[in-house]
């Protein structure tokens, strides 16, 4: 007799159960937020240049810096995954990202 499989529950490497829908939602939200941030930054470059009284070429370094940080964080995240629990590391990164985005929004809303 075969055992019925539950497609909504997965097992991690330690054998603990986790809800797959939460995993999928967190990956989708995380991916969407990073793309949204880069898009908003690129659309906001003229306004940032105007408010800071710098040229567009100077303010484009924000976009370059963002992409450089992403490029550096990919190998660093692999190192961090060896040292910390992946669930806590992912949730911590998303929390820091969300807090930073909210602070940036609140700062810009005051301008």
mmCIF file of N, CA, C and O in Angstrom:
data_model
loop_
_atom_site.group_PDB
_atom_site.id
_atom_site.type_symbol
_atom_site.label_atom_id
_atom_site.label_comp_id
_atom_site.label_asym_id
_atom_site.label_seq_id
_atom_site.Cartn_x
_atom_site.Cartn_y
_atom_site.Cartn_z
ATOM 1 N N UNK A 1 0.842 -1.176 0.000
ATOM 2 C CA UNK A 1 0.000 0.000 0.000
ATOM 3 C C UNK A 1 0.889 1.241 0.000
ATOM 4 O O UNK A 1 1.837 1.316 0.761
ATOM 5 N N UNK A 2 0.590 2.179 -0.866
ATOM 6 C CA UNK A 2 1.402 3.387 -0.943
ATOM 7 C C UNK A 2 0.862 4.444 0.010
ATOM 8 O O UNK A 2 -0.339 4.539 0.252
ATOM 9 N N UNK A 3 1.788 5.213 0.525
ATOM 10 C CA UNK A 3 1.426 6.288 1.452
ATOM 11 C C UNK A 3 1.021 7.520 0.646
ATOM 12 O O UNK A 3 1.677 7.894 -0.316
ATOM 13 N N UNK A 4 -0.084 8.150 1.041
ATOM 14 C CA UNK A 4 -0.544 9.352 0.357
ATOM 15 C C UNK A 4 0.377 10.513 0.708
ATOM 16 O O UNK A 4 0.699 10.744 1.875
ATOM 17 N N UNK A 5 0.832 11.248 -0.303
ATOM 18 C CA UNK A 5 1.751 12.365 -0.084
ATOM 19 C C UNK A 5 0.980 13.662 0.004
ATOM 20 O O UNK A 5 0.052 13.894 -0.760
ATOM 21 N N UNK A 6 1.391 14.501 0.923
ATOM 22 C CA UNK A 6 0.790 15.814 1.092
ATOM 23 C C UNK A 6 1.660 16.821 0.348
ATOM 24 O O UNK A 6 2.812 17.033 0.710
ATOM 25 N N UNK A 7 1.121 17.449 -0.702
ATOM 26 C CA UNK A 7 1.932 18.352 -1.510
ATOM 27 C C UNK A 7 2.104 19.721 -0.868
ATOM 28 O O UNK A 7 2.893 20.527 -1.318
ATOM 29 N N UNK A 8 1.345 20.008 0.196
ATOM 30 C CA UNK A 8 1.464 21.319 0.839
ATOM 31 C C UNK A 8 2.520 21.346 1.925
ATOM 32 O O UNK A 8 2.850 22.407 2.431
ATOM 33 N N UNK A 9 3.067 20.200 2.279
ATOM 34 C CA UNK A 9 4.082 20.137 3.329
ATOM 35 C C UNK A 9 5.356 19.544 2.759
ATOM 36 O O UNK A 9 5.330 18.544 2.053
ATOM 37 N N UNK A 10 6.467 20.183 3.073
ATOM 38 C CA UNK A 10 7.763 19.671 2.659
ATOM 39 C C UNK A 10 8.595 19.331 3.876
ATOM 40 O O UNK A 10 8.197 19.567 5.023
ATOM 41 N N UNK A 11 9.762 18.765 3.639
ATOM 42 C CA UNK A 11 10.676 18.414 4.712
ATOM 43 C C UNK A 11 12.025 19.043 4.414
ATOM 44 O O UNK A 11 12.511 18.975 3.291
ATOM 45 N N UNK A 12 12.617 19.657 5.422
ATOM 46 C CA UNK A 12 13.943 20.229 5.219
ATOM 47 C C UNK A 12 15.000 19.151 5.416
ATOM 48 O O UNK A 12 14.679 17.987 5.612
ATOM 49 N N UNK A 13 16.276 19.540 5.379
ATOM 50 C CA UNK A 13 17.360 18.557 5.458
ATOM 51 C C UNK A 13 17.435 17.873 6.816
ATOM 52 O O UNK A 13 17.991 16.797 6.938
ATOM 53 N N UNK A 14 16.857 18.484 7.849
ATOM 54 C CA UNK A 14 16.869 17.869 9.173
ATOM 55 C C UNK A 14 15.642 17.009 9.417
ATOM 56 O O UNK A 14 15.514 16.406 10.469
ATOM 57 N N UNK A 15 14.723 16.959 8.449
ATOM 58 C CA UNK A 15 13.532 16.140 8.588
ATOM 59 C C UNK A 15 12.338 16.866 9.176
ATOM 60 O O UNK A 15 11.291 16.270 9.372
ATOM 61 N N UNK A 16 12.477 18.162 9.446
ATOM 62 C CA UNK A 16 11.360 18.934 9.998
ATOM 63 C C UNK A 16 10.390 19.302 8.886
ATOM 64 O O UNK A 16 10.787 19.583 7.763
ATOM 65 N N UNK A 17 9.113 19.324 9.229
ATOM 66 C CA UNK A 17 8.094 19.718 8.262
ATOM 67 C C UNK A 17 8.047 21.238 8.154
ATOM 68 O O UNK A 17 8.325 21.945 9.114
ATOM 69 N N UNK A 18 7.709 21.714 6.965
ATOM 70 C CA UNK A 18 7.472 23.142 6.760
ATOM 71 C C UNK A 18 6.380 23.296 5.705
ATOM 72 O O UNK A 18 6.237 22.462 4.823
ATOM 73 N N UNK A 19 5.585 24.368 5.806
ATOM 74 C CA UNK A 19 4.538 24.597 4.801
ATOM 75 C C UNK A 19 5.139 25.143 3.507
ATOM 76 O O UNK A 19 5.767 26.199 3.498
ATOM 77 N N UNK A 20 4.961 24.443 2.431
ATOM 78 C CA UNK A 20 5.538 24.843 1.147
ATOM 79 C C UNK A 20 4.980 26.166 0.639
ATOM 80 O O UNK A 20 5.681 26.934 0.002
ATOM 81 N N UNK A 21 3.723 26.432 0.935
ATOM 82 C CA UNK A 21 3.116 27.661 0.434
ATOM 83 C C UNK A 21 3.815 28.880 1.032
ATOM 84 O O UNK A 21 4.007 29.885 0.356
ATOM 85 N N UNK A 22 4.228 28.803 2.295
ATOM 86 C CA UNK A 22 4.960 29.920 2.906
ATOM 87 C C UNK A 22 6.327 30.099 2.270
ATOM 88 O O UNK A 22 6.783 31.228 2.074
ATOM 89 N N UNK A 23 6.974 29.003 1.925
ATOM 90 C CA UNK A 23 8.264 29.075 1.248
ATOM 91 C C UNK A 23 8.105 29.739 -0.118
ATOM 92 O O UNK A 23 8.854 30.649 -0.471
ATOM 93 N N UNK A 24 7.107 29.313 -0.867
ATOM 94 C CA UNK A 24 6.875 29.882 -2.195
ATOM 95 C C UNK A 24 6.533 31.364 -2.092
ATOM 96 O O UNK A 24 7.054 32.194 -2.842
ATOM 97 N N UNK A 25 5.659 31.724 -1.144
ATOM 98 C CA UNK A 25 5.283 33.124 -0.969
ATOM 99 C C UNK A 25 6.475 33.994 -0.580
ATOM 100 O O UNK A 25 6.635 35.103 -1.087
ATOM 101 N N UNK A 26 7.312 33.507 0.315
ATOM 102 C CA UNK A 26 8.458 34.310 0.743
ATOM 103 C C UNK A 26 9.461 34.505 -0.393
ATOM 104 O O UNK A 26 10.024 35.596 -0.550
ATOM 105 N N UNK A 27 9.670 33.484 -1.212
ATOM 106 C CA UNK A 27 10.582 33.627 -2.354
ATOM 107 C C UNK A 27 9.993 34.581 -3.391
ATOM 108 O O UNK A 27 10.699 35.442 -3.938
ATOM 109 N N UNK A 28 8.697 34.472 -3.648
ATOM 110 C CA UNK A 28 8.055 35.372 -4.607
ATOM 111 C C UNK A 28 8.080 36.823 -4.126
ATOM 112 O O UNK A 28 8.386 37.735 -4.892
ATOM 113 N N UNK A 29 7.765 37.036 -2.860
ATOM 114 C CA UNK A 29 7.778 38.396 -2.321
ATOM 115 C C UNK A 29 9.188 38.961 -2.316
ATOM 116 O O UNK A 29 9.416 40.112 -2.685
ATOM 117 N N UNK A 30 10.162 38.146 -1.913
ATOM 118 C CA UNK A 30 11.556 38.600 -1.912
ATOM 119 C C UNK A 30 12.047 38.958 -3.299
ATOM 120 O O UNK A 30 12.687 39.994 -3.499
ATOM 121 N N UNK A 31 11.750 38.131 -4.276
ATOM 122 C CA UNK A 31 12.151 38.428 -5.655
ATOM 123 C C UNK A 31 11.467 39.661 -6.205
ATOM 124 O O UNK A 31 12.096 40.505 -6.853
ATOM 125 N N UNK A 32 10.179 39.786 -5.921
ATOM 126 C CA UNK A 32 9.442 40.950 -6.386
ATOM 127 C C UNK A 32 9.973 42.235 -5.756
ATOM 128 O O UNK A 32 10.133 43.253 -6.444
ATOM 129 N N UNK A 33 10.271 42.197 -4.476
ATOM 130 C CA UNK A 33 10.737 43.403 -3.787
ATOM 131 C C UNK A 33 12.104 43.857 -4.302
ATOM 132 O O UNK A 33 12.357 45.059 -4.426
ATOM 133 N N UNK A 34 13.000 42.923 -4.612
ATOM 134 C CA UNK A 34 14.309 43.334 -5.121
ATOM 135 C C UNK A 34 14.200 43.947 -6.513
ATOM 136 O O UNK A 34 14.852 44.951 -6.803
ATOM 137 N N UNK A 35 13.352 43.365 -7.364
ATOM 138 C CA UNK A 35 13.154 43.935 -8.696
ATOM 139 C C UNK A 35 12.459 45.291 -8.591
ATOM 140 O O UNK A 35 12.816 46.247 -9.290
ATOM 141 N N UNK A 36 11.493 45.394 -7.690
ATOM 142 C CA UNK A 36 10.782 46.650 -7.487
ATOM 143 C C UNK A 36 11.728 47.747 -7.006
ATOM 144 O O UNK A 36 11.667 48.885 -7.481
ATOM 145 N N UNK A 37 12.617 47.412 -6.097
ATOM 146 C CA UNK A 37 13.564 48.401 -5.584
ATOM 147 C C UNK A 37 14.476 48.923 -6.683
ATOM 148 O O UNK A 37 14.704 50.129 -6.793
ATOM 149 N N UNK A 38 15.004 48.029 -7.498
ATOM 150 C CA UNK A 38 15.883 48.466 -8.583
ATOM 151 C C UNK A 38 15.121 49.321 -9.595
ATOM 152 O O UNK A 38 15.629 50.339 -10.072
ATOM 153 N N UNK A 39 13.889 48.940 -9.895
ATOM 154 C CA UNK A 39 13.071 49.712 -10.832
ATOM 155 C C UNK A 39 12.766 51.096 -10.269
ATOM 156 O O UNK A 39 12.866 52.112 -10.977
ATOM 157 N N UNK A 40 12.396 51.162 -9.003
ATOM 158 C CA UNK A 40 12.094 52.453 -8.380
ATOM 159 C C UNK A 40 13.335 53.339 -8.318
ATOM 160 O O UNK A 40 13.242 54.553 -8.513
ATOM 161 N N UNK A 41 14.478 52.739 -8.059
ATOM 162 C CA UNK A 41 15.712 53.522 -8.029
ATOM 163 C C UNK A 41 15.994 54.115 -9.398
ATOM 164 O O UNK A 41 16.295 55.307 -9.518
ATOM 165 N N UNK A 42 15.870 53.309 -10.441
ATOM 166 C CA UNK A 42 16.137 53.811 -11.793
ATOM 167 C C UNK A 42 15.156 54.906 -12.200
ATOM 168 O O UNK A 42 15.533 55.872 -12.852
ATOM 169 N N UNK A 43 13.900 54.770 -11.807
ATOM 170 C CA UNK A 43 12.915 55.801 -12.132
ATOM 171 C C UNK A 43 13.114 57.065 -11.299
ATOM 172 O O UNK A 43 12.716 58.147 -11.717
ATOM 173 N N UNK A 44 13.699 56.925 -10.146
ATOM 174 C CA UNK A 44 13.897 58.075 -9.267
ATOM 175 C C UNK A 44 15.206 58.817 -9.477
ATOM 176 O O UNK A 44 15.443 59.842 -8.833
ATOM 177 N N UNK A 45 16.054 58.347 -10.370
ATOM 178 C CA UNK A 45 17.365 58.980 -10.569
ATOM 179 C C UNK A 45 17.268 60.458 -10.957
ATOM 180 O O UNK A 45 18.006 61.281 -10.403
ATOM 181 N N UNK A 46 16.396 60.862 -11.878
ATOM 182 C CA UNK A 46 16.320 62.297 -12.199
ATOM 183 C C UNK A 46 15.908 63.159 -10.995
ATOM 184 O O UNK A 46 16.457 64.238 -10.788
ATOM 185 N N UNK A 47 14.979 62.672 -10.211
ATOM 186 C CA UNK A 47 14.546 63.417 -9.030
ATOM 187 C C UNK A 47 15.666 63.502 -7.998
ATOM 188 O O UNK A 47 15.887 64.563 -7.389
ATOM 189 N N UNK A 48 16.376 62.406 -7.804
ATOM 190 C CA UNK A 48 17.500 62.401 -6.863
ATOM 191 C C UNK A 48 18.571 63.380 -7.336
ATOM 192 O O UNK A 48 19.119 64.145 -6.534
ATOM 193 N N UNK A 49 18.868 63.386 -8.625
ATOM 194 C CA UNK A 49 19.879 64.304 -9.175
ATOM 195 C C UNK A 49 19.454 65.755 -8.977
ATOM 196 O O UNK A 49 20.273 66.604 -8.603
ATOM 197 N N UNK A 50 18.190 66.030 -9.200
ATOM 198 C CA UNK A 50 17.684 67.398 -9.034
ATOM 199 C C UNK A 50 17.757 67.839 -7.566
ATOM 200 O O UNK A 50 18.186 68.940 -7.255
ATOM 201 N N UNK A 51 17.322 66.967 -6.659
ATOM 202 C CA UNK A 51 17.311 67.324 -5.235
ATOM 203 C C UNK A 51 18.714 67.465 -4.647
ATOM 204 O O UNK A 51 18.924 68.256 -3.729
ATOM 205 N N UNK A 52 19.652 66.683 -5.149
ATOM 206 C CA UNK A 52 21.025 66.743 -4.632
ATOM 207 C C UNK A 52 21.915 67.696 -5.432
ATOM 208 O O UNK A 52 23.092 67.853 -5.108
ATOM 209 N N UNK A 53 21.354 68.277 -6.505
ATOM 210 C CA UNK A 53 22.090 69.232 -7.343
ATOM 211 C C UNK A 53 23.371 68.619 -7.915
ATOM 212 O O UNK A 53 24.455 69.204 -7.844
ATOM 213 N N UNK A 54 23.214 67.402 -8.469
ATOM 214 C CA UNK A 54 24.330 66.718 -9.121
ATOM 215 C C UNK A 54 23.887 66.313 -10.525
ATOM 216 O O UNK A 54 22.703 66.332 -10.851
ATOM 217 N N UNK A 55 24.853 65.926 -11.341
ATOM 218 C CA UNK A 55 24.535 65.511 -12.704
ATOM 219 C C UNK A 55 23.939 64.102 -12.706
ATOM 220 O O UNK A 55 24.091 63.342 -11.750
ATOM 221 N N UNK A 56 23.287 63.778 -13.808
ATOM 222 C CA UNK A 56 22.710 62.440 -13.955
ATOM 223 C C UNK A 56 23.803 61.379 -13.957
ATOM 224 O O UNK A 56 23.621 60.293 -13.407
ATOM 225 N N UNK A 57 24.947 61.704 -14.563
ATOM 226 C CA UNK A 57 26.064 60.748 -14.587
ATOM 227 C C UNK A 57 26.550 60.440 -13.168
ATOM 228 O O UNK A 57 26.908 59.302 -12.863
ATOM 229 N N UNK A 58 26.542 61.430 -12.303
ATOM 230 C CA UNK A 58 26.979 61.208 -10.921
ATOM 231 C C UNK A 58 25.980 60.349 -10.161
ATOM 232 O O UNK A 58 26.363 59.423 -9.439
ATOM 233 N N UNK A 59 24.709 60.635 -10.329
ATOM 234 C CA UNK A 59 23.693 59.906 -9.566
ATOM 235 C C UNK A 59 23.506 58.480 -10.085
ATOM 236 O O UNK A 59 23.015 57.611 -9.364
ATOM 237 N N UNK A 60 23.938 58.194 -11.313
ATOM 238 C CA UNK A 60 23.840 56.831 -11.824
ATOM 239 C C UNK A 60 24.752 55.869 -11.072
ATOM 240 O O UNK A 60 24.572 54.659 -11.153
ATOM 241 N N UNK A 61 25.688 56.396 -10.311
ATOM 242 C CA UNK A 61 26.529 55.541 -9.481
ATOM 243 C C UNK A 61 25.718 54.832 -8.404
ATOM 244 O O UNK A 61 26.128 53.794 -7.886
ATOM 245 N N UNK A 62 24.547 55.379 -8.050
ATOM 246 C CA UNK A 62 23.669 54.678 -7.108
ATOM 247 C C UNK A 62 23.235 53.335 -7.680
ATOM 248 O O UNK A 62 23.258 52.316 -6.992
ATOM 249 N N UNK A 63 22.844 53.341 -8.928
ATOM 250 C CA UNK A 63 22.436 52.107 -9.583
ATOM 251 C C UNK A 63 23.614 51.146 -9.711
ATOM 252 O O UNK A 63 23.480 49.945 -9.465
ATOM 253 N N UNK A 64 24.764 51.674 -10.086
ATOM 254 C CA UNK A 64 25.963 50.837 -10.193
ATOM 255 C C UNK A 64 26.342 50.257 -8.842
ATOM 256 O O UNK A 64 26.667 49.071 -8.726
ATOM 257 N N UNK A 65 26.291 51.091 -7.802
ATOM 258 C CA UNK A 65 26.603 50.613 -6.449
ATOM 259 C C UNK A 65 25.637 49.539 -5.991
ATOM 260 O O UNK A 65 26.039 48.550 -5.366
ATOM 261 N N UNK A 66 24.351 49.713 -6.297
ATOM 262 C CA UNK A 66 23.350 48.707 -5.932
ATOM 263 C C UNK A 66 23.672 47.368 -6.591
ATOM 264 O O UNK A 66 23.660 46.325 -5.944
ATOM 265 N N UNK A 67 23.978 47.400 -7.882
ATOM 266 C CA UNK A 67 24.300 46.163 -8.587
ATOM 267 C C UNK A 67 25.607 45.544 -8.092
ATOM 268 O O UNK A 67 25.739 44.320 -8.030
ATOM 269 N N UNK A 68 26.580 46.375 -7.720
ATOM 270 C CA UNK A 68 27.827 45.849 -7.160
ATOM 271 C C UNK A 68 27.584 45.164 -5.816
ATOM 272 O O UNK A 68 28.160 44.113 -5.527
ATOM 273 N N UNK A 69 26.741 45.756 -4.993
ATOM 274 C CA UNK A 69 26.419 45.138 -3.700
ATOM 275 C C UNK A 69 25.715 43.809 -3.913
ATOM 276 O O UNK A 69 26.014 42.825 -3.223
ATOM 277 N N UNK A 70 24.796 43.758 -4.878
ATOM 278 C CA UNK A 70 24.129 42.495 -5.188
ATOM 279 C C UNK A 70 25.160 41.453 -5.632
ATOM 280 O O UNK A 70 25.131 40.299 -5.207
ATOM 281 N N UNK A 71 26.090 41.864 -6.494
ATOM 282 C CA UNK A 71 27.134 40.954 -6.966
ATOM 283 C C UNK A 71 28.043 40.456 -5.854
ATOM 284 O O UNK A 71 28.514 39.324 -5.883
ATOM 285 N N UNK A 72 28.288 41.280 -4.862
ATOM 286 C CA UNK A 72 29.124 40.873 -3.723
ATOM 287 C C UNK A 72 28.341 39.972 -2.780
ATOM 288 O O UNK A 72 28.877 39.015 -2.212
ATOM 289 N N UNK A 73 27.057 40.256 -2.603
ATOM 290 C CA UNK A 73 26.263 39.502 -1.641
ATOM 291 C C UNK A 73 25.952 38.079 -2.087
ATOM 292 O O UNK A 73 25.670 37.227 -1.244
ATOM 293 N N UNK A 74 26.006 37.795 -3.367
ATOM 294 C CA UNK A 74 25.730 36.429 -3.826
ATOM 295 C C UNK A 74 26.750 35.444 -3.249
ATOM 296 O O UNK A 74 26.358 34.460 -2.611
ATOM 297 N N UNK A 75 28.066 35.663 -3.395
ATOM 298 C CA UNK A 75 28.994 34.710 -2.774
ATOM 299 C C UNK A 75 29.021 34.810 -1.242
ATOM 300 O O UNK A 75 29.230 33.809 -0.561
ATOM 301 N N UNK A 76 28.791 36.011 -0.707
ATOM 302 C CA UNK A 76 28.778 36.156 0.752
ATOM 303 C C UNK A 76 27.597 35.389 1.344
ATOM 304 O O UNK A 76 27.713 34.780 2.410
ATOM 305 N N UNK A 77 26.461 35.388 0.643
ATOM 306 C CA UNK A 77 25.297 34.659 1.156
ATOM 307 C C UNK A 77 25.572 33.159 1.206
ATOM 308 O O UNK A 77 25.093 32.469 2.104
ATOM 309 N N UNK A 78 26.347 32.647 0.252
ATOM 310 C CA UNK A 78 26.722 31.228 0.298
ATOM 311 C C UNK A 78 27.555 30.939 1.538
ATOM 312 O O UNK A 78 27.368 29.910 2.201
ATOM 313 N N UNK A 79 28.460 31.848 1.877
ATOM 314 C CA UNK A 79 29.262 31.679 3.092
ATOM 315 C C UNK A 79 28.380 31.753 4.340
ATOM 316 O O UNK A 79 28.541 30.958 5.272
ATOM 317 N N UNK A 80 27.448 32.685 4.364
ATOM 318 C CA UNK A 80 26.564 32.829 5.520
ATOM 319 C C UNK A 80 25.658 31.619 5.707
ATOM 320 O O UNK A 80 25.299 31.272 6.836
ATOM 321 N N UNK A 81 25.279 30.970 4.608
ATOM 322 C CA UNK A 81 24.426 29.785 4.712
ATOM 323 C C UNK A 81 25.131 28.635 5.417
ATOM 324 O O UNK A 81 24.486 27.785 6.015
ATOM 325 N N UNK A 82 26.457 28.600 5.348
ATOM 326 C CA UNK A 82 27.199 27.571 6.073
ATOM 327 C C UNK A 82 27.260 27.865 7.568
ATOM 328 O O UNK A 82 27.405 26.976 8.375
ATOM 329 N N UNK A 83 27.159 29.127 7.932
ATOM 330 C CA UNK A 83 27.303 29.513 9.335
ATOM 331 C C UNK A 83 25.994 29.664 10.088
ATOM 332 O O UNK A 83 25.965 29.548 11.295
ATOM 333 N N UNK A 84 24.905 29.983 9.369
ATOM 334 C CA UNK A 84 23.631 30.262 10.022
ATOM 335 C C UNK A 84 22.522 29.420 9.406
ATOM 336 O O UNK A 84 22.629 28.977 8.266
ATOM 337 N N UNK A 85 21.454 29.250 10.158
ATOM 338 C CA UNK A 85 20.269 28.545 9.688
ATOM 339 C C UNK A 85 19.664 29.327 8.523
ATOM 340 O O UNK A 85 19.477 30.542 8.606
ATOM 341 N N UNK A 86 19.356 28.646 7.426
ATOM 342 C CA UNK A 86 18.898 29.339 6.219
ATOM 343 C C UNK A 86 17.565 30.063 6.432
ATOM 344 O O UNK A 86 17.362 31.152 5.900
ATOM 345 N N UNK A 87 16.671 29.482 7.212
ATOM 346 C CA UNK A 87 15.384 30.125 7.447
ATOM 347 C C UNK A 87 15.557 31.446 8.183
ATOM 348 O O UNK A 87 15.017 32.473 7.783
ATOM 349 N N UNK A 88 16.328 31.442 9.242
ATOM 350 C CA UNK A 88 16.550 32.672 10.007
ATOM 351 C C UNK A 88 17.340 33.702 9.189
ATOM 352 O O UNK A 88 17.066 34.893 9.259
ATOM 353 N N UNK A 89 18.290 33.234 8.417
ATOM 354 C CA UNK A 89 19.085 34.136 7.590
ATOM 355 C C UNK A 89 18.214 34.813 6.539
ATOM 356 O O UNK A 89 18.296 36.027 6.334
ATOM 357 N N UNK A 90 17.351 34.053 5.891
ATOM 358 C CA UNK A 90 16.469 34.605 4.859
ATOM 359 C C UNK A 90 15.475 35.589 5.465
ATOM 360 O O UNK A 90 15.268 36.681 4.944
ATOM 361 N N UNK A 91 14.868 35.217 6.578
ATOM 362 C CA UNK A 91 13.905 36.109 7.223
ATOM 363 C C UNK A 91 14.575 37.371 7.759
ATOM 364 O O UNK A 91 14.003 38.462 7.689
ATOM 365 N N UNK A 92 15.784 37.240 8.262
ATOM 366 C CA UNK A 92 16.524 38.414 8.731
ATOM 367 C C UNK A 92 16.836 39.352 7.574
ATOM 368 O O UNK A 92 16.668 40.568 7.682
ATOM 369 N N UNK A 93 17.268 38.799 6.447
ATOM 370 C CA UNK A 93 17.579 39.624 5.282
ATOM 371 C C UNK A 93 16.327 40.341 4.766
ATOM 372 O O UNK A 93 16.379 41.534 4.451
ATOM 373 N N UNK A 94 15.215 39.635 4.696
ATOM 374 C CA UNK A 94 13.977 40.267 4.244
ATOM 375 C C UNK A 94 13.501 41.343 5.217
ATOM 376 O O UNK A 94 13.007 42.389 4.802
ATOM 377 N N UNK A 95 13.680 41.097 6.507
ATOM 378 C CA UNK A 95 13.286 42.088 7.514
ATOM 379 C C UNK A 95 14.138 43.345 7.402
ATOM 380 O O UNK A 95 13.613 44.469 7.428
ATOM 381 N N UNK A 96 15.442 43.181 7.263
ATOM 382 C CA UNK A 96 16.334 44.333 7.105
ATOM 383 C C UNK A 96 15.978 45.106 5.840
ATOM 384 O O UNK A 96 15.924 46.338 5.834
ATOM 385 N N UNK A 97 15.710 44.382 4.767
ATOM 386 C CA UNK A 97 15.336 45.018 3.505
ATOM 387 C C UNK A 97 14.027 45.793 3.647
ATOM 388 O O UNK A 97 13.907 46.926 3.189
ATOM 389 N N UNK A 98 13.044 45.194 4.314
ATOM 390 C CA UNK A 98 11.753 45.844 4.497
ATOM 391 C C UNK A 98 11.878 47.092 5.369
ATOM 392 O O UNK A 98 11.320 48.144 5.047
ATOM 393 N N UNK A 99 12.640 47.002 6.459
ATOM 394 C CA UNK A 99 12.836 48.162 7.340
ATOM 395 C C UNK A 99 13.553 49.278 6.588
ATOM 396 O O UNK A 99 13.171 50.450 6.677
ATOM 397 N N UNK A 100 14.578 48.939 5.820
ATOM 398 C CA UNK A 100 15.292 49.943 5.032
ATOM 399 C C UNK A 100 14.400 50.597 3.999
ATOM 400 O O UNK A 100 14.446 51.817 3.807
ATOM 401 N N UNK A 101 13.562 49.800 3.344
ATOM 402 C CA UNK A 101 12.642 50.352 2.346
ATOM 403 C C UNK A 101 11.624 51.279 3.002
ATOM 404 O O UNK A 101 11.303 52.346 2.464
ATOM 405 N N UNK A 102 11.107 50.888 4.153
ATOM 406 C CA UNK A 102 10.148 51.740 4.855
ATOM 407 C C UNK A 102 10.786 53.040 5.332
ATOM 408 O O UNK A 102 10.175 54.110 5.226
ATOM 409 N N UNK A 103 12.011 52.962 5.835
ATOM 410 C CA UNK A 103 12.711 54.178 6.259
ATOM 411 C C UNK A 103 12.955 55.112 5.076
ATOM 412 O O UNK A 103 12.792 56.328 5.193
ATOM 413 N N UNK A 104 13.356 54.555 3.948
ATOM 414 C CA UNK A 104 13.571 55.365 2.752
ATOM 415 C C UNK A 104 12.270 56.008 2.285
ATOM 416 O O UNK A 104 12.235 57.180 1.915
ATOM 417 N N UNK A 105 11.180 55.252 2.330
ATOM 418 C CA UNK A 105 9.885 55.795 1.936
ATOM 419 C C UNK A 105 9.472 56.929 2.869
ATOM 420 O O UNK A 105 9.024 57.997 2.418
ATOM 421 N N UNK A 106 9.597 56.695 4.178
ATOM 422 C CA UNK A 106 9.210 57.730 5.126
ATOM 423 C C UNK A 106 10.052 58.979 4.990
ATOM 424 O O UNK A 106 9.563 60.102 5.102
ATOM 425 N N UNK A 107 11.345 58.803 4.698
ATOM 426 C CA UNK A 107 12.230 59.955 4.494
ATOM 427 C C UNK A 107 11.822 60.719 3.239
ATOM 428 O O UNK A 107 11.759 61.944 3.247
ATOM 429 N N UNK A 108 11.532 59.996 2.165
ATOM 430 C CA UNK A 108 11.147 60.658 0.905
ATOM 431 C C UNK A 108 9.774 61.308 1.013
ATOM 432 O O UNK A 108 9.505 62.297 0.365
ATOM 433 N N UNK A 109 8.885 60.723 1.816
ATOM 434 C CA UNK A 109 7.557 61.292 1.970
ATOM 435 C C UNK A 109 7.604 62.644 2.688
ATOM 436 O O UNK A 109 6.719 63.472 2.498
ATOM 437 N N UNK A 110 8.655 62.881 3.456
ATOM 438 C CA UNK A 110 8.792 64.156 4.172
ATOM 439 C C UNK A 110 9.347 65.245 3.280
ATOM 440 O O UNK A 110 9.221 66.417 3.588
ATOM 441 N N UNK A 111 9.975 64.891 2.155
ATOM 442 C CA UNK A 111 10.573 65.893 1.275
ATOM 443 C C UNK A 111 9.562 66.703 0.572
ATOM 444 O O UNK A 111 8.671 66.734 0.077
#
